[in-house]
Tab-separated table of C-alpha atoms and ligand atoms in Angstrom:
chain	number	residue	atom	x	y	z
A	1238	MET	CA	38.389	20.927	7.548
A	1239	LYS	CA	40.171	20.604	10.836
A	1240	LYS	CA	42.876	18.041	11.144
A	1241	GLU	CA	44.398	16.255	14.025
A	1242	THR	CA	48.002	17.357	14.262
A	1243	GLY	CA	50.835	16.874	16.641
A	1244	THR	CA	50.536	13.095	16.700
A	1245	GLY	CA	54.258	12.932	15.976
A	1246	LYS	CA	53.411	10.724	13.045
A	1247	ILE	CA	53.570	11.300	9.331
A	1248	ASP	CA	50.154	12.311	8.050
A	1249	VAL	CA	49.059	10.521	4.909
A	1250	THR	CA	45.808	11.823	3.475
A	1251	ILE	CA	44.194	9.927	0.623
A	1252	CYS	CA	41.607	11.802	-1.394
A	1253	THR	CA	38.483	9.698	-2.035
A	1254	GLY	CA	36.578	12.392	-3.933
A	1255	THR	CA	34.937	11.742	-7.293
A	1256	THR	CA	37.773	12.796	-9.555
A	1257	CYS	CA	40.502	11.053	-7.581
A	1258	TYR	CA	38.410	7.934	-7.225
A	1259	VAL	CA	37.765	7.456	-10.916
A	1260	MET	CA	41.463	8.086	-11.546
A	1261	GLY	CA	42.497	5.215	-9.305
A	1262	ALA	CA	42.234	6.216	-5.657
A	1263	SER	CA	40.446	2.953	-4.881
A	1264	ASP	CA	43.790	1.135	-5.150
A	1265	LEU	CA	45.293	3.494	-2.604
A	1266	LEU	CA	42.836	2.381	0.059
A	1267	THR	CA	44.929	-0.747	0.536
A	1268	LEU	CA	47.979	1.314	1.524
A	1269	GLU	CA	47.684	0.301	5.157
A	1270	GLU	CA	47.979	-3.390	4.321
A	1271	THR	CA	50.992	-2.942	2.101
A	1272	LEU	CA	53.155	-1.038	4.580
A	1273	PRO	CA	55.570	-2.963	6.808
A	1274	GLU	CA	54.640	-2.767	10.469
A	1275	LYS	CA	57.492	-0.587	11.573
A	1276	ILE	CA	56.478	2.077	9.062
A	1277	LEU	CA	52.802	1.631	9.809
A	1278	ASN	CA	53.442	2.604	13.426
A	1279	ARG	CA	54.819	5.907	12.279
A	1280	VAL	CA	52.096	6.999	9.891
A	1281	ASN	CA	48.595	8.234	10.390
A	1282	ILE	CA	46.483	7.350	7.340
A	1283	THR	CA	43.203	9.178	6.799
A	1284	GLY	CA	40.886	9.914	3.915
A	1285	THR	CA	39.373	13.161	2.765
A	1286	THR	CA	36.349	13.989	0.652
A	1287	CYS	CA	38.345	16.337	-1.651
A	1288	LEU	CA	41.735	17.966	-1.383
A	1289	ASN	CA	40.531	20.710	-3.695
A	1290	LEU	CA	43.391	20.012	-6.047
A	1291	CYS	CA	41.207	18.486	-8.734
A	1292	LYS	CA	40.019	21.916	-9.796
A	1293	ASN	CA	43.556	22.782	-10.716
A	1294	LYS	CA	44.264	21.812	-14.349
A	1295	GLU	CA	48.035	21.490	-13.980
A	1296	ASP	CA	48.096	18.629	-11.485
A	1297	LYS	CA	46.852	15.159	-12.217
A	1298	PRO	CA	44.666	13.087	-9.880
A	1299	PRO	CA	44.571	10.937	-7.836
A	1300	PHE	CA	46.094	13.013	-5.072
A	1301	VAL	CA	47.635	12.023	-1.782
A	1302	MET	CA	49.208	14.325	0.780
A	1303	VAL	CA	52.182	13.109	2.747
A	1304	ASN	CA	52.628	15.702	5.452
A	1305	GLU	CA	52.794	18.947	3.470
A	1306	LYS	CA	53.799	17.279	0.245
A	1307	ILE	CA	51.321	16.803	-2.588
A	1308	ILE	CA	51.677	13.665	-4.645
A	1309	SER	CA	49.839	13.777	-7.908
A	1310	LYS	CA	49.106	10.736	-10.087
A	1311	ALA	CA	49.594	8.851	-6.855
A	1312	ASN	CA	49.962	5.094	-6.701
A	1313	LEU	CA	51.026	2.752	-3.919
A	1314	GLU	CA	54.665	2.950	-4.997
A	1315	SER	CA	54.922	6.715	-5.147
A	1316	VAL	CA	53.142	7.120	-1.819
A	1317	LYS	CA	55.443	4.605	-0.136
A	1318	LYS	CA	58.439	6.388	-1.563
A	1319	ALA	CA	57.238	9.718	-0.237
A	1320	ILE	CA	56.690	8.190	3.205
A	1321	GLN	CA	60.229	6.782	3.169
A	1322	GLN	CA	61.574	10.160	2.213
A	1323	GLU	CA	59.728	11.860	5.035
A	1324	LEU	CA	61.013	9.256	7.467
A	1325	SER	CA	64.631	9.678	6.426
A	1326	GLY	CA	64.145	13.456	6.426
A	1327	GLU	CA	63.033	13.209	10.036
A	1328	LYS	CA	66.072	11.089	10.904
A	1329	ASN	CA	68.391	13.634	9.367
A	1330	ALA	CA	66.663	16.410	11.216
A	1331	ASN	CA	67.068	14.507	14.483
A	1332	ALA	CA	70.733	13.852	13.791
A	1333	GLU	CA	71.549	17.503	13.283
B	836	MET	CA	-4.293	14.630	8.981
B	837	ASN	CA	-0.618	15.390	9.118
B	838	SER	CA	0.391	11.760	9.175
B	839	PHE	CA	1.855	9.227	6.872
B	840	ILE	CA	-0.031	6.018	6.289
B	841	GLU	CA	2.318	3.109	5.905
B	842	VAL	CA	0.892	0.015	4.226
B	843	ASP	CA	2.710	-3.230	3.738
B	844	TYR	CA	2.089	-6.935	3.697
B	845	SER	CA	3.873	-10.199	4.085
B	846	GLN	CA	3.116	-13.571	2.595
B	847	LYS	CA	4.096	-17.238	2.622
B	848	TRP	CA	2.708	-19.617	0.067
B	849	LYS	CA	1.273	-22.989	0.843
B	850	SER	CA	4.310	-25.218	1.024
B	851	THR	CA	3.252	-27.402	-1.905
B	852	GLU	CA	2.528	-24.531	-4.285
B	853	ARG	CA	4.628	-22.321	-6.505
B	854	ILE	CA	2.275	-19.359	-6.677
B	855	PRO	CA	0.086	-17.753	-4.066
B	856	GLY	CA	-3.660	-18.201	-3.887
B	857	ASP	CA	-3.885	-14.979	-1.856
B	858	ILE	CA	-3.394	-11.633	-3.555
B	859	PHE	CA	-2.697	-8.251	-2.028
B	860	LEU	CA	-2.906	-5.087	-4.124
B	861	LEU	CA	-2.214	-1.522	-3.104
B	862	SER	CA	-2.648	1.802	-4.838
B	863	ARG	CA	-1.908	5.264	-3.623
B	864	ASP	CA	-3.260	8.329	-5.337
B	865	LYS	CA	-0.520	10.883	-4.911
B	866	THR	CA	-2.553	14.002	-5.602
B	867	GLU	CA	-5.545	13.070	-3.461
B	868	GLY	CA	-3.590	11.123	-0.873
B	869	ARG	CA	-6.071	8.298	-1.084
B	870	ILE	CA	-5.115	4.694	-0.422
B	871	VAL	CA	-6.965	1.626	-1.586
B	872	CYS	CA	-5.876	-1.911	-0.855
B	873	THR	CA	-7.431	-5.285	-1.360
B	874	LEU	CA	-6.612	-8.680	0.068
B	875	SER	CA	-8.254	-11.532	-1.713
B	876	ASP	CA	-8.108	-15.229	-0.942
B	877	GLY	CA	-8.953	-17.581	-3.815
B	878	LEU	CA	-10.625	-20.903	-3.129
B	879	GLY	CA	-8.087	-23.679	-2.736
B	880	SER	CA	-4.526	-22.965	-3.718
B	881	GLY	CA	-2.271	-22.918	-6.754
B	882	VAL	CA	-2.988	-21.550	-10.188
B	883	LYS	CA	-6.770	-21.584	-10.038
B	884	ALA	CA	-6.864	-19.862	-6.675
B	885	ASN	CA	-4.297	-17.377	-7.906
B	886	VAL	CA	-6.339	-16.432	-10.959
B	887	LEU	CA	-9.523	-16.036	-8.950
B	888	ALA	CA	-7.890	-14.054	-6.193
B	889	ASN	CA	-6.193	-11.865	-8.766
B	890	LEU	CA	-9.459	-11.259	-10.567
B	891	THR	CA	-11.202	-10.348	-7.339
B	892	ALA	CA	-8.431	-8.102	-6.055
B	893	SER	CA	-8.041	-6.314	-9.387
B	894	MET	CA	-11.768	-5.651	-9.574
B	895	GLY	CA	-11.782	-4.398	-6.020
B	896	GLN	CA	-8.915	-2.058	-6.750
B	897	LYS	CA	-10.269	-0.813	-10.077
B	898	PHE	CA	-13.789	-0.101	-8.941
B	899	THR	CA	-12.832	1.420	-5.660
B	900	THR	CA	-10.114	3.668	-7.042
B	901	SER	CA	-12.403	4.757	-9.863
B	902	LYS	CA	-14.370	6.653	-7.196
B	903	MET	CA	-17.105	4.080	-7.167
B	904	ASP	CA	-18.679	3.657	-3.788
B	905	ILE	CA	-16.948	0.877	-1.899
B	906	ILE	CA	-20.211	-0.984	-1.234
B	907	LYS	CA	-21.237	-0.783	-4.851
B	908	SER	CA	-17.913	-2.175	-6.018
B	909	ALA	CA	-18.150	-5.063	-3.603
B	910	GLN	CA	-21.624	-5.878	-4.885
B	911	ILE	CA	-20.448	-5.932	-8.472
B	912	ILE	CA	-17.597	-8.233	-7.557
B	913	MET	CA	-20.033	-10.593	-5.893
B	914	LYS	CA	-22.202	-10.645	-9.003
B	915	THR	CA	-19.283	-11.226	-11.311
B	916	LEU	CA	-17.386	-13.890	-9.484
B	917	PRO	CA	-18.083	-17.490	-10.356
B	918	ILE	CA	-19.344	-19.700	-7.584
B	919	CYS	CA	-18.670	-23.259	-6.691
B	920	LYS	CA	-22.026	-25.016	-7.048
B	921	GLU	CA	-21.040	-28.228	-5.301
B	922	ARG	CA	-19.515	-26.681	-2.235
B	923	LYS	CA	-21.963	-23.794	-2.217
B	924	ILE	CA	-19.253	-21.320	-1.575
B	925	SER	CA	-17.867	-18.415	-3.409
B	926	TYR	CA	-14.608	-18.719	-5.284
B	927	SER	CA	-12.914	-16.023	-3.354
B	928	THR	CA	-13.165	-13.976	-0.215
B	929	PHE	CA	-11.865	-10.447	0.174
B	930	THR	CA	-11.190	-7.375	2.291
B	931	ILE	CA	-11.116	-3.927	0.681
B	932	VAL	CA	-9.793	-0.933	2.594
B	933	ASP	CA	-10.258	2.593	1.290
B	934	ILE	CA	-8.634	5.474	3.209
B	935	ASN	CA	-8.802	9.132	2.252
B	936	SER	CA	-6.263	11.810	3.071
B	937	ASN	CA	-8.143	12.799	6.239
B	938	GLY	CA	-7.873	9.288	7.623
B	939	LYS	CA	-11.483	8.414	6.950
B	940	ALA	CA	-11.563	4.713	6.206
B	941	GLY	CA	-14.161	2.433	4.677
B	942	ILE	CA	-13.676	-1.314	4.999
B	943	ILE	CA	-15.627	-4.004	3.217
B	944	GLU	CA	-15.175	-7.606	4.221
B	945	TYR	CA	-16.502	-10.708	2.598
B	946	ASP	CA	-15.795	-13.900	4.516
B	947	ASN	CA	-12.164	-13.077	5.348
B	948	PRO	CA	-11.247	-13.054	9.047
B	949	GLY	CA	-12.265	-9.671	10.493
B	950	PHE	CA	-9.683	-6.906	10.646
B	951	ILE	CA	-8.057	-5.865	13.919
B	952	LEU	CA	-7.809	-2.232	14.987
B	953	VAL	CA	-5.197	-1.255	17.561
B	954	ARG	CA	-5.450	2.162	19.180
B	955	ASP	CA	-3.497	3.328	22.251
B	956	ASN	CA	-2.058	-0.165	22.598
B	957	LYS	CA	-5.492	-1.682	22.944
B	958	ILE	CA	-7.728	-3.664	20.643
B	959	VAL	CA	-10.739	-1.588	19.648
B	960	GLN	CA	-14.041	-3.213	18.728
B	961	THR	CA	-15.815	-1.391	15.948
B	962	ASP	CA	-19.403	-1.229	14.784
B	963	PHE	CA	-20.246	-2.428	11.355
B	964	THR	CA	-23.263	-2.637	9.145
B	965	VAL	CA	-24.345	-5.787	7.423
B	966	ILE	CA	-25.153	-5.582	3.754
B	967	PRO	CA	-27.199	-8.585	2.691
B	968	LEU	CA	-26.482	-10.007	-0.723
B	969	GLU	CA	-28.750	-11.482	-3.295
B	970	ASN	CA	-29.431	-15.112	-2.610
B	971	ARG	CA	-27.022	-17.161	-4.633
B	972	PHE	CA	-27.261	-20.363	-2.705
B	973	PRO	CA	-30.596	-21.546	-1.456
B	974	GLY	CA	-30.672	-21.777	2.297
B	975	ARG	CA	-27.536	-19.756	2.839
B	976	LYS	CA	-27.556	-16.062	3.589
B	977	GLU	CA	-24.555	-14.148	2.352
B	978	LYS	CA	-23.487	-10.780	3.569
B	979	LEU	CA	-20.862	-8.107	3.371
B	980	LYS	CA	-19.563	-6.365	6.450
B	981	HIS	CA	-19.076	-2.633	6.097
B	982	THR	CA	-17.163	-0.574	8.656
B	983	GLU	CA	-16.511	3.129	8.700
B	984	LEU	CA	-13.676	4.498	10.783
B	985	GLU	CA	-11.816	7.689	11.486
B	986	LEU	CA	-8.201	6.649	11.714
B	987	LYS	CA	-6.090	8.527	14.226
B	988	SER	CA	-2.396	9.067	14.530
B	989	GLU	CA	-0.627	5.889	15.741
B	990	ASP	CA	-3.568	3.636	14.812
B	991	ARG	CA	-2.878	0.255	13.293
B	992	LEU	CA	-5.160	-1.813	11.128
B	993	ILE	CA	-4.279	-5.447	10.553
B	994	PHE	CA	-6.042	-7.910	8.316
B	995	PHE	CA	-5.172	-11.355	7.035
B	996	SER	CA	-6.273	-14.427	5.153
B	997	ASP	CA	-7.504	-17.518	6.984
B	998	GLY	CA	-4.059	-19.017	6.480
B	999	VAL	CA	-3.154	-16.953	9.540
B	1000	SER	CA	-6.157	-17.751	11.732
B	1001	GLN	CA	-6.147	-21.429	10.818
B	1002	SER	CA	-2.428	-21.853	11.185
B	1003	GLY	CA	-1.421	-24.761	13.357
B	1004	MET	CA	-4.905	-26.240	13.169
B	1005	GLY	CA	-4.965	-29.837	14.300
B	1006	THR	CA	-1.672	-29.645	16.139
B	1007	ALA	CA	-1.635	-30.256	19.871
B	1008	ALA	CA	-0.776	-26.641	20.523
B	1009	PHE	CA	-3.479	-25.185	18.281
B	1010	PRO	CA	-6.259	-27.741	17.850
B	1011	LEU	CA	-8.594	-25.026	16.519
B	1012	GLY	CA	-5.984	-22.915	14.781
B	1013	TRP	CA	-4.530	-19.624	15.932
B	1014	ARG	CA	-7.537	-18.158	17.700
B	1015	ARG	CA	-8.388	-14.523	17.433
B	1016	PRO	CA	-7.703	-13.553	21.066
B	1017	ASP	CA	-4.284	-15.131	20.739
B	1018	ILE	CA	-3.545	-13.273	17.507
B	1019	GLU	CA	-4.629	-10.042	19.191
B	1020	ASN	CA	-2.374	-10.690	22.151
B	1021	PHE	CA	0.498	-11.496	19.871
B	1022	ILE	CA	0.039	-8.180	18.050
B	1023	LEU	CA	-0.182	-6.188	21.296
B	1024	GLN	CA	2.927	-7.923	22.515
B	1025	GLN	CA	4.859	-6.970	19.374
B	1026	ILE	CA	3.809	-3.352	19.750
B	1027	SER	CA	4.684	-3.201	23.435
B	1028	GLN	CA	8.104	-4.633	22.648
B	1029	LYS	CA	8.721	-2.099	19.911
B	1030	ARG	CA	6.477	0.896	20.164
B	1031	ASN	CA	7.051	2.189	16.643
B	1032	ILE	CA	7.263	-1.168	14.868
B	1033	SER	CA	6.635	-0.553	11.171
B	1034	ALA	CA	3.710	-1.998	9.246
B	1035	SER	CA	6.181	-3.984	7.225
B	1036	GLU	CA	7.852	-5.512	10.258
B	1037	LEU	CA	4.605	-6.240	12.086
B	1038	SER	CA	3.098	-8.068	9.110
B	1039	LYS	CA	6.299	-10.108	8.805
B	1040	LYS	CA	6.170	-11.032	12.489
B	1041	ILE	CA	2.563	-12.204	12.239
B	1042	VAL	CA	3.223	-14.298	9.140
B	1043	GLY	CA	6.395	-15.672	10.735
B	1044	ARG	CA	4.445	-16.747	13.782
B	1045	ALA	CA	1.667	-18.325	11.712
B	1046	LEU	CA	4.284	-20.269	9.797
B	1047	LEU	CA	5.788	-21.440	13.060
B	1048	ASN	CA	2.332	-22.647	14.132
B	1049	ASP	CA	2.265	-24.681	10.921
B	1050	ILE	CA	5.657	-26.067	11.923
B	1051	GLN	CA	7.404	-24.140	9.118
B	1052	LYS	CA	5.334	-25.766	6.353
B	1053	ALA	CA	2.431	-23.520	5.430
B	1054	LYS	CA	-0.744	-25.571	5.153
B	1055	ASP	CA	-2.475	-22.782	3.285
B	1056	ASP	CA	-1.401	-19.441	1.829
B	1057	ILE	CA	-0.579	-17.148	4.732
B	1058	THR	CA	-0.995	-13.436	4.063
B	1059	CYS	CA	-1.099	-10.534	6.458
B	1060	ALA	CA	-1.419	-6.825	5.676
B	1061	ALA	CA	-0.793	-4.014	8.123
B	1062	ILE	CA	-1.537	-0.308	8.040
B	1063	TYR	CA	0.192	2.104	10.389
B	1064	VAL	CA	-0.726	5.777	10.721
B	1065	ARG	CA	2.321	7.619	11.902
B	1066	LYS	CA	4.364	10.761	11.814
B	1067	PRO	CA	6.160	10.966	8.494
B	1068	ARG	CA	9.842	10.065	8.713
B	1069	LYS	CA	11.766	12.730	6.855
B	1070	LEU	CA	15.102	12.699	5.117
B	1071	LEU	CA	17.125	15.613	3.789
B	1072	LEU	CA	19.678	14.987	1.065
B	1073	LEU	CA	22.163	17.673	0.095
B	1074	SER	CA	24.290	17.280	-2.978
B	1075	GLY	CA	26.433	19.775	-4.826
B	1076	PRO	CA	27.750	23.219	-3.927
B	1077	PRO	CA	25.451	26.188	-4.657
B	1078	ILE	CA	26.173	28.035	-7.874
B	1079	ASP	CA	26.615	31.237	-5.895
B	1080	PRO	CA	28.981	30.785	-2.935
B	1081	ASP	CA	26.948	33.371	-1.037
B	1082	ASN	CA	24.291	30.683	-0.781
B	1083	ASP	CA	26.578	28.342	1.150
B	1084	ILE	CA	25.155	29.812	4.308
B	1085	HIS	CA	21.605	28.884	3.212
B	1086	LEU	CA	22.750	25.362	2.668
B	1087	VAL	CA	24.201	25.221	6.161
B	1088	ASN	CA	21.092	26.762	7.701
B	1089	ASN	CA	18.809	24.345	5.915
B	1090	PHE	CA	20.934	21.506	7.126
B	1091	VAL	CA	20.944	22.632	10.736
B	1092	LYS	CA	17.222	23.442	10.880
B	1093	PHE	CA	15.975	20.237	9.311
B	1094	GLN	CA	14.107	17.810	11.580
B	1095	GLY	CA	14.854	14.289	10.464
B	1096	HIS	CA	17.669	12.271	8.977
B	1097	LYS	CA	20.358	14.149	7.067
B	1098	VAL	CA	22.601	12.948	4.271
B	1099	ILE	CA	25.304	14.754	2.325
B	1100	CYS	CA	26.365	13.318	-1.025
B	1101	GLY	CA	29.427	15.121	-2.324
B	1102	GLY	CA	32.874	16.004	-1.040
B	1103	THR	CA	32.719	19.746	-1.560
B	1104	THR	CA	29.200	19.928	-0.132
B	1105	ALA	CA	30.371	18.017	2.922
B	1106	GLN	CA	33.197	20.502	3.377
B	1107	ILE	CA	30.814	23.456	3.214
B	1108	ILE	CA	28.690	21.926	5.967
B	1109	SER	CA	31.703	20.800	7.975
B	1110	LYS	CA	33.010	24.338	7.992
B	1111	GLY	CA	29.574	25.772	8.733
B	1112	ILE	CA	28.889	23.608	11.772
B	1113	ASP	CA	32.523	23.178	12.787
B	1114	GLU	CA	32.646	19.401	12.772
B	1115	ASN	CA	35.268	17.027	11.375
B	1116	ILE	CA	34.676	14.607	8.541
B	1117	ILE	CA	36.147	11.163	9.040
B	1118	THR	CA	36.373	8.853	6.043
B	1119	ASN	CA	35.785	5.134	6.568
B	1120	LEU	CA	38.882	3.873	4.796
B	1121	LYS	CA	37.967	0.303	5.632
B	1122	GLU	CA	35.038	0.471	3.217
B	1123	ARG	CA	36.518	-0.831	-0.028
B	1124	ASP	CA	34.666	-1.080	-3.262
B	1125	VAL	CA	36.175	-0.505	-6.706
B	1126	ASP	CA	33.399	1.679	-7.943
B	1127	ILE	CA	31.892	3.136	-4.789
B	1128	PRO	CA	34.040	5.566	-2.793
B	1129	PRO	CA	33.963	5.044	0.970
B	1130	SER	CA	31.403	6.856	3.092
B	1131	SER	CA	32.413	9.259	5.856
B	1132	GLU	CA	31.107	10.269	9.211
B	1133	MET	CA	30.390	13.687	10.628
B	1134	GLU	CA	28.626	14.641	13.848
B	1135	GLY	CA	25.192	15.998	12.945
B	1136	ALA	CA	24.846	14.028	9.712
B	1137	ASP	CA	23.505	10.507	9.430
B	1138	LEU	CA	25.631	9.802	6.386
B	1139	VAL	CA	28.265	11.513	4.238
B	1140	THR	CA	29.141	10.043	0.851
B	1141	GLU	CA	30.914	11.001	-2.327
B	1142	GLY	CA	28.535	12.565	-4.881
B	1143	ILE	CA	28.041	11.506	-8.467
B	1144	LEU	CA	29.411	7.960	-8.483
B	1145	THR	CA	27.506	7.016	-5.349
B	1146	LEU	CA	24.270	8.596	-6.563
B	1147	SER	CA	24.493	6.931	-9.996
B	1148	LYS	CA	25.063	3.552	-8.454
B	1149	THR	CA	22.215	4.181	-6.017
B	1150	ALA	CA	19.840	4.938	-8.888
B	1151	ASP	CA	20.846	1.685	-10.618
B	1152	MET	CA	20.362	-0.318	-7.456
B	1153	LEU	CA	17.010	1.246	-6.588
B	1154	GLU	CA	15.701	0.240	-9.969
B	1155	ASN	CA	16.545	-3.318	-9.141
B	1156	LYS	CA	14.745	-3.960	-5.878
B	1157	GLU	CA	16.406	-7.220	-4.928
B	1158	SER	CA	20.065	-6.703	-5.599
B	1159	TRP	CA	20.920	-4.075	-3.005
B	1160	SER	CA	19.720	-6.127	-0.070
B	1161	THR	CA	22.593	-8.547	-0.609
B	1162	MET	CA	25.245	-5.838	-1.037
B	1163	LYS	CA	27.922	-5.528	1.607
B	1164	PRO	CA	27.584	-2.395	3.721
B	1165	ASN	CA	28.944	0.403	1.540
B	1166	ALA	CA	27.908	3.995	0.912
B	1167	VAL	CA	25.212	2.975	-1.577
B	1168	LYS	CA	23.636	0.432	0.722
B	1169	LYS	CA	23.677	2.878	3.623
B	1170	LEU	CA	22.012	5.523	1.491
B	1171	ILE	CA	19.349	3.136	0.206
B	1172	THR	CA	18.626	1.954	3.743
B	1173	LEU	CA	18.026	5.552	4.780
B	1174	PHE	CA	15.708	6.067	1.802
B	1175	MET	CA	13.750	2.940	2.662
B	1176	ASN	CA	13.315	4.077	6.251
B	1177	SER	CA	11.882	7.426	5.186
B	1178	ASP	CA	8.479	8.478	3.937
B	1179	GLU	CA	9.440	11.895	2.642
B	1180	VAL	CA	12.705	12.890	1.011
B	1181	HIS	CA	13.716	16.485	0.415
B	1182	PHE	CA	16.580	17.084	-2.023
B	1183	ILE	CA	18.586	20.308	-2.095
B	1184	ILE	CA	20.778	20.283	-5.163
B	1185	GLY	CA	23.618	22.704	-5.712
B	1186	THR	CA	24.002	23.362	-9.404
B	1187	LYS	CA	27.598	24.459	-9.605
B	1188	ILE	CA	29.359	22.346	-12.209
B	1189	ASN	CA	32.558	20.670	-11.130
B	1190	GLU	CA	34.932	21.409	-13.962
B	1191	ALA	CA	37.236	18.588	-13.022
B	1192	HIS	CA	34.451	16.202	-14.039
B	1193	GLN	CA	34.422	17.620	-17.545
B	1194	ASP	CA	38.067	16.824	-18.143
B	1195	PRO	CA	38.295	14.640	-21.291
B	1196	SER	CA	41.122	12.589	-19.785
B	1197	ILE	CA	38.772	11.073	-17.222
B	1198	PRO	CA	38.107	7.480	-18.272
B	1199	VAL	CA	34.498	7.171	-17.119
B	1200	GLU	CA	31.578	9.331	-18.004
B	1201	ILE	CA	30.475	11.398	-15.054
B	1202	GLY	CA	26.830	12.313	-15.432
B	1203	LEU	CA	25.185	15.522	-14.390
B	1204	ARG	CA	24.106	15.712	-10.778
B	1205	ARG	CA	20.725	17.147	-11.689
B	1206	THR	CA	19.908	14.322	-14.072
B	1207	ILE	CA	20.913	11.608	-11.629
B	1208	VAL	CA	19.040	13.126	-8.714
B	1209	ASN	CA	15.922	13.515	-10.827
B	1210	ARG	CA	16.181	9.877	-11.762
B	1211	ILE	CA	16.409	8.833	-8.100
B	1212	LYS	CA	13.505	11.097	-7.230
B	1213	LYS	CA	11.342	9.503	-9.886
B	1214	ILE	CA	12.175	5.954	-8.838
B	1215	LEU	CA	11.520	6.741	-5.181
B	1216	GLU	CA	8.112	8.112	-6.068
B	1217	GLU	CA	6.988	5.583	-8.591
B	1218	LYS	CA	8.510	2.413	-7.317
B	1219	TYR	CA	8.722	2.991	-3.595
B	1220	LEU	CA	5.762	5.369	-3.178
B	1221	LYS	CA	7.822	7.960	-1.303
B	1222	LYS	CA	6.896	11.601	-1.213
B	1223	THR	CA	9.698	13.746	-2.600
B	1224	THR	CA	10.480	17.419	-3.059
B	1225	LEU	CA	13.432	19.059	-4.726
B	1226	GLU	CA	14.991	22.498	-4.719
B	1227	TYR	CA	17.989	23.914	-6.531
B	1228	LEU	CA	20.490	26.248	-4.994
C	2084	LIG	S1	38.548	14.811	-5.803
C	2084	LIG	FE1	40.552	14.582	-5.116
C	2084	LIG	S2	41.226	16.546	-5.033
C	2084	LIG	FE2	39.197	16.815	-5.522
């Protein structure tokens, strides 16, 4: 699947496939509403039909990707934390 | 005749009654492609009328579908039905329509308003033969009207109870009821406004107008049936990746070639097609439902949904005709709407098992795709009279 890149924003991809959905992805759909506005402006939230991680026995669904980072057993808290981390990572990179 | 014959009806009961005194019955023989339908209007209204109309319509259906000649069955009905001695009228009137797979139609009418045939946006007058009946009432000749027709593609046949033609009777606007030329004009108008208006919609419009003539309080049972001969509307549904990945290309080809609406139910399947036709999938994250994953969009497909959960829920909803109409627009409702707007559904089911679904730590039971699709197929055929075909890849 092709993805829009180069938006300068942090890409957050929520998997809404069967396995992720039954393991709680439906809660993650509200992510947009739970983020403060200044963070919201810096993320690009999309869904995907399957990240193809569910076939892998080691990781546990539901899955969310924050940029290149895979979050397994994702919930709103862990996704927010990962976004924060990416944001501060960017800041550090800019400062260098 | 390479056409689909859509039949539907609409009805409003007399405002003071709880059950209809008009009955419409339809049967479709799947193997022969034959259609028989009967509209019967019982004398008066309420329970008695309902029983009589039911009796008449059921006889009409039974005899006619049992290969009995349509004229013969009408004669038997006339002999069997009780008559009202005082008012010297029969207890029910009827119209029976019998259409074979080549579009050859036989129509028998007894005292119902005559049917209307629309061809090339014009009303067509048809010849009929009169079949005299045995004298049941002295001094009153009774007859059946028998018409034979060859239906053509895009033809429409409309017939109704006198609740339609007598609607508005006595009001300033319609002192003599809704007269035939006016009904005909109304029908032509509806068709010119929407060239491919469905039988279901047209019958609803006619009944709606008749009810309006009665100032929204039906003075009699109002029933209208419509038949529309049209090109079959086709739907392709893909679900599941092929067991052999070499067949992915077949899946893509089938998808591209298909003429009609196209639906993909399943994330992996959607990705195979997306790759094959080089189009993005965009998930509608605003569609929130605890047990139905959001649908997605992809150029070239009419709908993309998740697989098993959506299909299971769809099967449940289809079994329960009423409940889905009030659902908010989610993947299941979108899928059902596409089913309802199709006459033929072709399923291509990939049989590769998703091992993730077999994981014992998953809290809900995820059924087998094959089983669920077969269930949907059966409901569509038996309950919604759709033609279906299925192939495994
Ligand atoms: S369903 Fe989420 S990774 Fe496959």
